[in-house]
Amino acid sequence: MDHSGEKGNLSQVQHVVLVLSGKGGVGKSTLTTELALALRHAGKTVGILDVDLCGPSIPRMLGADQQVVHQCDAGWVPVYTDTQKSLALMSIGFLLESPDEAVVWRGPKKTALIGQFVSDVAWGELDFLLVDTPPGTSDEHLAVVENLRKHKVDGAILVTTPQAVSTGDVRREITFCKKIGLRILGIVENMSGFVCPHCSECSNIFSKGGGEELAKLTGSPFLGCVPLDPQLTASIEEGKDFMQAFPESSTFSSINRIAQAVMASTEAA
Amino acid sequence: MADVPSNAPEHCPGTSSAQAGKSSSCQGCPNQAICASGATKAPDPAIEEIRVKMASVKHKVLVLSGKGGVGKSTISTQLAHGLAGDSTTEVALLDVDICGPSIPKMMGVEGEQVHQSGSGWSPVYVEDNLAVMSVGFLLSSPDDAIIWRGPKKNGMIKQFLRDVDWGQVDYLIVDTPPGTSDEHLSVVQYLCGAGVDGAIIVTTPQEVSLQDVRKVIRFCEKVGLPVIGVVENMSGFLCPKCKTMTQIFPPTTGGAEKMCLDMGLSFLERVPLDPRIGKSCDEGRAFLMDVADSPAAAAYRNIVRRVTEYCASRRHQGDAD
């Protein structure tokens, strides 16, 4: 079906992937950021839409927190992290006057802004648009899915940490995906084990294997584990490109594998 | 009167919202005229009902964080266990995280049901002096997702505050979802008549988390909610083999202590990462009692002490007024 007439600003976007989790702080934004960088290293042009309105982290994670959004005829111009314009970002973080400013909004206002984010950002040509979401199954998620309905969404990546308290929330998110007819590209187990930099002993701080178990239980593909890595948290803190800085680390290869799997499953569909 | 009438359209902004009767979704709603008249924007009568209900609750403490997954529910449960360690103290724990209720699992009461009695909903008792209420008890299966927009969540929170039969309680701890949105506004607004002692703010050491937490502190300022203090959770990991401390989430900007100094807030405690905490929570056991000799348990005990002292001093101030 040809929707190009009504798709507007998203007409030149090839694939749309949502990053979801019922649980907060499991690494949705970190994974979105690293996945975007990995896809870019694979030669793709990538956009990130951050719809976490109360806690936007993406601008800082990509070292773009000082940037502002400009207007053009087609709408809002996203912020580019590089001169080749291969990685574009849009976040409410770019619209706030001070980084400490709180966005104390109830649902309907959030829904309205997300509608604008989906329709009014001039993304241009993109291979992938990754949508980073806040935790839960509420206003923001419904708003994104409803507004993207005109456009084909390839599917969702679900992020969890290994412990049962987290997989329990993600199980609910899977029900959400099924209810609204969103394809699950796969589950990622983040913060999976920590290797002590001194003695190389691996401690499973948040237990182990919960993500894979959940994937089996719900019949979803398992995309892999990402370990706890102080180098990754430090890169995220400083807005540095981890995928460029530590190509020899095991974290790099696990993220890269996830990126390859995402490319394979979206391009096959 | 619920915030969203049952015959309202899907995108109803809520009868008490500034958009009531005026938003595009109000077109054709049978309640549009009354909403537009402003009659529904008068203070919700539930605020007074909640004030009366809460007269039997001495202290109310919120646990907040702008960031998800920093350990709000873990801190809430350990605080509840710690306070309830004194058998003469009655403790209640209310989980207002509607989309991701973790409290039932962490307290080992998953799958329990809430019963209705003449005086309201009976909470689930973990100990004789420790009662728990969560939307988790109202779900029929662990797969059940609550896909609710704000107004519906607000209605649920109102019911939790107004209709749960807590009885005589010394401490009510309210565990919240991440962010500064519907759930937080609702709790604060519904409790404004009854009065909240203050909020404990939970963060992890890294700036990505602190930047969200500063927003929640601004939120507390905006709504006039006192901050009891800030807890830095996941603060360093002690390798069980070589005993080296690693900062997995590095405090690149000085962590919570520096933020407290800058913002004039009390810094309560640093709680280290310990694999046994997550394990206890998964199994619904009280880490604080199970591994009482660990550094993390000592940190939790100190948080309990600080909160008790804070609440006691507020009580004295209240008496003096």
XYZ file of C-alpha atoms in Angstrom:
590
model
C 0.000 0.000 0.000
C 1.235 3.431 -0.791
C 0.738 5.831 2.062
C 3.404 8.305 1.004
C 0.836 11.036 0.513
C -0.373 10.967 4.105
C 2.821 9.891 5.823
C 4.248 13.370 5.445
C 7.470 13.791 7.357
C 7.898 10.065 7.828
C 7.545 9.235 4.118
C 11.285 8.735 3.653
C 11.768 6.669 6.800
C 12.335 3.002 5.962
C 11.961 1.293 9.319
C 10.409 2.328 12.608
C 11.393 0.407 15.748
C 10.096 1.074 19.261
C 12.193 0.396 22.359
C 9.910 -0.561 25.229
C 9.993 -1.878 28.767
C 7.413 -2.103 31.502
C 10.199 -1.407 33.992
C 12.139 1.812 34.439
C 15.916 2.092 34.562
C 16.590 -1.145 32.746
C 18.520 0.617 29.998
C 15.994 1.531 27.303
C 17.694 4.839 26.549
C 21.189 3.350 26.794
C 20.257 0.537 24.441
C 18.519 2.950 22.049
C 21.638 5.120 21.995
C 24.073 2.241 21.475
C 21.851 0.589 18.900
C 21.659 3.855 16.967
C 25.446 4.152 17.060
C 25.870 0.536 15.986
C 23.461 0.993 13.080
C 25.314 4.127 12.071
C 28.623 2.251 12.099
C 26.941 -0.258 9.801
C 26.401 2.610 7.361
C 22.761 3.371 8.124
C 21.209 6.765 8.688
C 19.367 6.754 11.985
C 16.919 8.969 13.852
C 16.026 8.772 17.546
C 12.706 10.068 18.795
C 12.714 10.363 22.601
C 9.130 10.329 23.868
C 10.095 10.157 27.549
C 8.720 13.596 28.362
C 9.274 13.575 32.131
C 12.818 12.190 32.017
C 14.513 12.757 28.658
C 17.994 11.197 28.790
C 18.894 10.808 25.120
C 20.330 14.334 24.571
C 22.896 13.891 27.337
C 23.747 10.346 26.341
C 24.740 11.586 22.894
C 26.512 14.704 24.155
C 23.917 16.965 22.553
C 22.337 18.464 25.670
C 23.283 22.046 24.791
C 21.583 21.962 21.401
C 18.309 23.578 20.405
C 15.719 22.681 17.816
C 15.085 24.988 14.855
C 12.033 25.440 12.693
C 11.881 25.036 8.918
C 9.037 24.961 6.395
C 8.548 21.237 6.837
C 8.461 21.490 10.642
C 11.043 20.997 13.392
C 14.597 20.292 12.292
C 16.010 17.491 14.441
C 19.388 17.897 16.150
C 22.248 16.190 14.309
C 25.128 14.762 16.333
C 27.565 14.783 13.417
C 28.311 16.833 10.336
C 27.390 13.977 7.963
C 23.875 14.167 9.437
C 23.744 10.396 9.856
C 22.277 10.523 13.376
C 19.282 12.783 14.043
C 17.603 13.344 17.420
C 14.388 14.783 18.703
C 13.630 15.077 22.410
C 11.707 17.346 24.755
C 15.106 17.962 26.348
C 15.871 20.322 23.431
C 12.758 22.371 24.154
C 13.389 23.057 27.852
C 14.972 26.293 29.001
C 16.902 24.711 31.853
C 17.902 21.050 32.199
C 16.450 21.001 35.727
C 13.056 22.192 34.587
C 10.369 19.656 35.467
C 7.734 18.730 32.923
C 4.783 18.197 35.234
C 2.159 17.208 32.710
C -0.816 14.986 32.823
C -1.633 12.550 30.044
C -3.584 14.654 27.520
C -0.815 17.234 27.243
C 1.800 14.542 26.770
C -0.357 12.925 24.103
C -0.590 16.230 22.214
C 3.176 16.791 22.188
C 3.854 13.243 21.029
C 1.412 13.813 18.170
C 3.513 16.795 17.156
C 6.749 14.857 17.541
C 5.472 12.189 15.183
C 3.998 14.473 12.543
C 6.075 17.668 12.641
C 9.729 16.603 12.716
C 11.467 16.897 9.348
C 13.480 13.673 9.535
C 14.309 13.533 5.841
C 15.723 10.231 4.600
C 16.315 7.667 7.345
C 17.006 3.940 7.296
C 15.882 3.560 10.899
C 13.834 5.630 13.305
C 14.229 4.350 16.874
C 11.575 5.496 19.332
C 12.721 5.534 22.976
C 9.824 5.376 25.439
C 9.275 5.948 29.166
C 8.495 2.954 31.399
C 4.964 1.592 31.570
C 1.960 1.027 29.347
C 0.176 4.324 29.458
C -0.407 7.643 27.698
C 2.924 7.966 25.885
C 2.826 4.425 24.511
C -0.737 4.659 23.302
C -0.017 8.063 21.763
C 3.036 6.848 19.844
C 1.316 3.775 18.528
C -1.818 5.673 17.524
C 0.111 8.415 15.779
C 2.344 5.966 13.952
C -0.574 3.866 12.807
C -0.555 5.505 9.363
C 3.068 4.552 9.038
C 4.203 0.956 9.200
C 5.921 0.194 12.511
C 8.325 -2.723 12.095
C 8.086 -3.767 15.697
C 9.331 -3.353 19.229
C 12.453 -4.323 21.126
C 11.711 -5.108 24.769
C 14.421 -4.431 27.331
C 14.555 -6.121 30.711
C 17.046 -6.786 33.479
C 17.434 -10.411 34.595
C 15.609 -10.355 37.924
C 12.023 -11.555 38.314
C 10.778 -8.178 39.556
C 11.745 -6.711 36.189
C 10.670 -9.564 33.893
C 7.283 -9.446 35.635
C 6.742 -5.897 34.387
C 8.018 -6.748 30.908
C 5.564 -9.650 30.749
C 2.819 -7.065 31.047
C 4.440 -5.045 28.266
C 4.274 -8.133 26.021
C 0.546 -8.330 26.682
C 0.344 -4.667 25.708
C 2.137 -5.372 22.380
C -0.162 -8.282 21.641
C -3.280 -6.260 22.469
C -2.356 -3.436 20.125
C -0.931 -5.699 17.424
C 2.694 -4.626 17.673
C 5.241 -7.165 16.478
C 7.929 -8.097 19.026
C 11.324 -8.074 17.326
C 12.862 -9.552 20.431
C 13.858 -9.296 24.069
C 17.211 -7.955 25.301
C 18.546 -8.858 28.750
C 20.506 -5.870 29.998
C 22.731 -5.549 33.108
C 23.380 -9.237 32.757
C 26.354 -9.978 34.994
C 29.263 -7.815 36.026
C 32.884 -8.812 35.517
C 35.109 -7.355 38.235
C 37.839 -5.356 36.502
C 40.369 -6.548 39.136
C 39.851 -10.271 39.466
C 37.578 -11.009 36.463
C 35.065 -12.696 38.755
C 31.577 -12.461 37.235
C 28.873 -11.439 39.715
C 25.237 -11.645 38.701
C 24.172 -8.523 40.563
C 20.640 -8.633 39.220
C 20.509 -12.433 38.851
C 20.856 -14.097 35.424
C 18.859 -15.601 32.591
C 15.496 -13.942 33.286
C 15.304 -12.353 29.845
C 15.918 -15.584 27.991
C 13.411 -17.400 30.194
C 10.813 -14.725 29.508
C 11.458 -15.020 25.761
C 10.879 -18.774 25.928
C 7.793 -18.407 28.099
C 6.161 -15.920 25.748
C 7.459 -17.355 22.461
C 9.391 -14.189 21.590
C 12.835 -14.100 19.933
C 15.739 -13.559 22.335
C 18.186 -10.975 20.994
C 20.952 -11.405 23.549
C 22.473 -10.250 26.835
C 24.330 -7.006 27.487
C 26.597 -7.094 30.579
C 26.992 -4.347 33.168
C 30.033 -2.466 31.967
C 31.471 0.579 33.774
C 33.041 1.671 30.466
C 29.579 1.777 28.911
C 28.038 3.744 31.801
C 30.987 6.152 31.691
C 30.580 6.681 27.920
C 26.854 7.285 28.388
C 27.606 9.795 31.162
C 30.025 11.735 29.045
C 28.022 11.513 25.822
C 30.826 9.618 24.073
C 30.510 7.059 21.311
C 31.119 3.759 23.129
C 30.774 1.815 19.888
C 33.725 3.717 18.463
C 35.851 3.817 21.630
C 35.763 0.167 22.754
C 35.421 -2.064 19.662
C 37.285 -4.903 21.421
C 34.960 -5.202 24.439
C 32.437 -7.989 24.828
C 29.727 -5.399 25.393
C 30.476 -4.029 21.917
C 30.025 -7.417 20.289
C 26.763 -8.110 22.118
C 25.296 -4.760 21.074
C 26.511 -5.303 17.555
C 24.828 -8.699 17.418
C 21.556 -7.110 18.533
C 21.900 -4.443 15.825
C 22.530 -7.139 13.187
C 19.480 -9.081 14.383
C 17.329 -5.946 14.206
C 18.526 -5.199 10.682
C 17.890 -8.785 9.594
C 14.408 -9.025 11.057
C 13.228 -5.614 9.830
C 14.610 -6.050 6.347
C 13.146 -9.534 5.995
C 9.678 -8.294 6.906
C -17.540 11.335 41.228
C -14.741 9.866 39.168
C -12.407 12.079 37.210
C -13.660 10.530 33.977
C -17.348 9.744 33.663
C -18.141 6.289 32.306
C -19.964 7.791 29.316
C -17.074 10.087 28.368
C -15.168 9.686 25.092
C -11.812 7.891 25.064
C -9.683 11.030 25.178
C -11.567 12.745 28.020
C -9.104 15.156 29.663
C -10.710 14.552 33.067
C -13.527 16.601 34.542
C -11.245 18.592 36.817
C -8.709 19.433 34.110
C -8.358 22.937 32.714
C -9.339 21.495 29.334
C -12.603 20.046 30.659
C -15.453 20.777 28.261
C -13.094 22.603 25.901
C -10.849 19.994 24.319
C -11.608 18.588 20.867
C -12.513 15.218 22.373
C -15.259 16.894 24.429
C -17.258 17.486 21.242
C -20.426 15.455 21.487
C -19.826 14.270 25.042
C -23.058 14.409 27.074
C -21.119 16.038 29.943
C -19.583 18.808 27.867
C -21.936 21.556 29.099
C -21.423 20.852 32.793
C -17.651 20.523 32.345
C -17.474 23.770 30.372
C -19.493 25.562 33.080
C -16.612 25.065 35.504
C -18.752 23.324 38.123
C -16.554 20.225 37.953
C -13.374 22.175 38.638
C -14.334 22.927 42.213
C -12.099 21.098 44.715
C -12.778 17.403 44.493
C -14.958 16.360 47.471
C -12.691 13.314 47.699
C -9.945 15.518 49.170
C -12.084 16.102 52.259
C -13.127 12.434 52.410
C -9.469 11.419 52.206
C -8.585 13.890 54.961
C -11.151 12.261 57.229
C -9.961 8.769 56.270
C -6.315 9.686 56.862
C -6.994 11.062 60.354
C -6.029 7.603 61.652
C -2.680 7.714 59.828
C 0.035 9.549 61.782
C 2.777 9.945 59.196
C 2.698 9.865 55.436
C 5.923 9.497 53.479
C 6.256 9.416 49.682
C 9.116 7.665 47.898
C 9.896 9.470 44.644
C 12.380 9.508 41.800
C 12.352 11.048 38.371
C 14.236 8.029 37.097
C 12.955 4.477 36.794
C 14.686 1.400 38.159
C 16.778 3.236 40.737
C 15.281 1.254 43.611
C 12.209 3.167 44.784
C 10.259 -0.010 45.466
C 13.252 -1.700 47.091
C 13.805 1.267 49.409
C 10.058 1.434 50.143
C 9.884 -2.242 51.086
C 13.015 -2.127 53.257
C 11.769 1.029 54.941
C 8.438 -0.698 55.616
C 10.163 -3.797 57.017
C 12.520 -1.656 59.071
C 9.726 0.416 60.613
C 7.606 -2.680 61.214
C 10.584 -4.295 62.997
C 9.237 -2.527 66.077
C 6.113 -4.566 66.778
C 4.334 -1.597 68.355
C 4.536 0.391 65.108
C 1.753 -0.067 62.567
C 3.024 0.305 58.994
C 1.155 0.518 55.693
C 2.710 0.374 52.231
C 0.745 1.704 49.263
C 1.963 1.042 45.712
C 0.646 3.665 43.270
C 2.708 2.371 40.343
C -0.333 1.333 38.333
C 1.436 0.093 35.200
C 4.328 -1.676 36.915
C 3.354 -2.814 40.403
C 6.365 -4.609 41.924
C 5.491 -4.361 45.603
C 3.380 -7.565 45.845
C 6.251 -9.685 44.515
C 8.867 -7.965 46.665
C 6.772 -8.409 49.797
C 6.082 -12.067 49.006
C 2.321 -11.601 48.704
C 1.938 -11.971 44.933
C -1.334 -13.599 43.945
C -3.138 -12.456 47.094
C -6.588 -10.944 46.766
C -8.068 -7.836 48.278
C -11.336 -8.289 50.142
C -14.183 -5.882 50.370
C -15.702 -5.173 53.746
C -18.210 -2.709 55.108
C -15.471 -0.225 55.912
C -13.713 -0.477 52.524
C -11.030 -2.597 50.861
C -9.006 -4.695 53.286
C -5.294 -4.474 52.539
C -3.080 -7.580 52.407
C -1.124 -8.186 55.628
C 2.513 -9.292 55.354
C 2.957 -9.180 59.141
C 0.450 -8.324 61.854
C 1.652 -4.732 61.754
C 2.521 -4.419 58.033
C -0.272 -3.909 55.492
C 0.160 -3.643 51.710
C -2.071 -2.342 48.939
C -1.277 -2.469 45.229
C -3.079 -2.668 41.903
C -1.188 -5.950 41.537
C -3.754 -7.559 43.868
C -6.555 -6.628 41.500
C -5.085 -8.356 38.427
C -6.170 -11.851 37.534
C -2.918 -13.013 35.911
C 0.748 -11.958 35.915
C 0.364 -11.283 32.176
C -2.389 -8.729 32.735
C -1.348 -5.305 31.469
C -2.983 -2.177 32.754
C -3.168 -0.020 29.661
C -4.717 3.053 31.177
C -4.449 6.690 30.357
C -3.960 9.230 33.135
C -7.546 9.934 34.228
C -8.272 6.276 34.865
C -5.071 5.890 36.893
C -6.096 8.914 38.944
C -9.449 7.311 39.717
C -7.672 4.218 40.996
C -5.336 6.258 43.202
C -8.276 8.127 44.652
C -9.901 4.820 45.544
C -6.688 3.584 47.135
C -6.504 6.640 49.357
C -10.193 6.923 50.156
C -11.501 3.368 50.205
C -8.752 1.237 51.789
C -9.430 0.316 55.381
C -5.973 0.814 56.879
C -7.075 1.182 60.482
C -4.756 2.915 62.963
C -1.427 3.411 61.214
C 1.805 5.069 62.361
C 3.488 5.238 58.958
C 1.974 5.143 55.487
C 4.674 4.754 52.841
C 3.618 5.534 49.285
C 5.758 3.995 46.521
C 5.399 5.843 43.203
C 6.196 5.190 39.524
C 9.023 7.145 37.837
C 8.404 10.637 36.490
C 6.413 13.708 37.405
C 3.017 13.076 35.919
C -0.517 11.933 36.661
C 0.179 9.567 39.548
C 2.365 12.074 41.395
C 0.055 15.017 40.901
C -2.899 12.909 42.015
C -1.262 11.604 45.182
C -0.131 15.079 46.171
C -3.479 16.690 45.360
C -5.596 14.063 47.070
C -3.389 14.155 50.150
C -3.199 17.957 50.342
C -5.978 18.081 52.924
C -4.549 15.247 54.989
C -0.963 16.540 54.809
C 2.172 14.645 53.778
C 5.205 14.611 56.099
C 7.621 14.600 53.209
C 9.269 12.730 50.362
C 12.318 10.516 50.178
C 14.051 10.936 46.828
C 15.931 7.953 45.408
C 18.663 8.217 42.793
C 21.640 6.316 41.434
C 25.067 8.040 41.397
C 25.417 8.918 37.713
C 24.465 12.265 36.160
C 21.977 10.686 33.720
C 19.925 9.768 36.789
C 20.589 12.961 38.760
C 19.309 15.114 35.923
C 15.915 13.383 36.172
C 16.006 13.585 39.957
C 16.587 17.353 39.911
C 13.338 17.582 37.969
C 11.503 15.676 40.674
C 12.992 18.013 43.308
C 11.668 20.964 41.276
C 8.329 19.185 41.236
C 8.388 18.945 45.060
C 9.128 22.676 45.244
C 6.301 23.478 42.830
C 3.713 21.482 44.769
C 5.048 22.424 48.224
C 6.120 18.940 49.245
C 8.950 18.874 51.840
C 11.952 16.700 50.932
C 13.079 14.488 53.830
C 16.287 13.694 52.016
C 18.006 11.903 49.156
C 19.186 8.277 49.071
C 21.958 7.281 46.674
C 21.250 3.700 45.692
C 23.467 1.282 43.689
C 26.407 3.200 45.058
C 29.402 1.009 44.266
C 29.768 -2.752 44.099
C 32.023 -4.780 46.361
C 33.372 -7.804 44.489
C 32.636 -10.832 46.693
C 35.910 -12.473 45.588
C 38.616 -9.803 45.679
C 36.778 -7.204 47.845
C 37.511 -4.391 45.380
C 34.898 -1.658 45.186
C 33.852 -0.714 41.634
C 31.612 2.206 40.773
C 29.438 0.559 38.131
C 27.345 3.725 37.887
C 30.081 6.327 38.332
C 29.213 9.576 40.162
C 30.818 11.713 37.428
C 29.329 14.926 38.777
C 29.855 14.185 42.477
C 26.787 11.997 42.953
C 23.809 12.625 45.188
C 25.846 14.085 48.061
C 27.163 16.929 45.894
C 23.692 17.530 44.477
C 22.274 17.761 48.024
C 24.976 20.242 48.943
C 24.189 22.352 45.872
C 20.445 22.256 46.410
C 20.421 22.555 50.208
C 18.890 19.123 50.845
C 19.687 16.421 53.409
C 21.738 13.519 52.122
C 20.369 10.421 53.830
C 22.516 7.469 52.879
C 24.525 5.569 50.289
C 23.310 2.018 49.643
C 25.791 -0.259 47.853
C 24.868 -2.823 45.174
C 24.544 -6.311 46.611
C 23.356 -9.318 44.574
C 21.521 -10.560 47.686
C 19.163 -7.538 47.621
C 17.771 -8.381 44.189
C 17.542 -12.043 45.129
C 15.610 -11.298 48.339
C 13.239 -9.022 46.407
C 12.633 -11.702 43.755
C 11.842 -14.212 46.489
C 9.695 -11.762 48.438
C 11.909 -11.943 51.526
C 13.013 -9.106 53.793
C 16.677 -8.476 52.926
C 16.989 -6.220 55.956
C 16.287 -9.149 58.287
C 17.820 -11.948 56.181
C 21.257 -10.419 55.712
C 21.265 -8.082 58.690
C 25.078 -7.892 58.946
C 25.646 -6.527 55.407
C 26.682 -2.920 54.682
C 23.479 -2.445 52.672
C 21.305 -3.504 55.622
C 23.190 -1.067 57.865
C 22.457 1.672 55.318
C 18.759 0.763 55.269
C 18.643 0.851 59.074
C 20.127 4.318 59.012
C 17.468 5.456 56.513
C 14.769 4.078 58.825
C 16.306 5.981 61.752
C 16.526 9.251 59.790
C 12.908 8.964 58.642
C 11.661 8.220 62.182
C 13.592 11.192 63.560
C 12.309 13.462 60.809
C 8.700 12.450 61.386
C 9.060 12.781 65.174
C 10.441 16.306 64.830
C 7.588 17.249 62.547
C 5.139 15.908 65.092
C 6.697 18.178 67.730
C 6.515 21.166 65.441
C 2.886 20.293 64.775
C 2.203 20.167 68.527
C 3.795 23.563 69.023
C 1.672 25.216 66.334
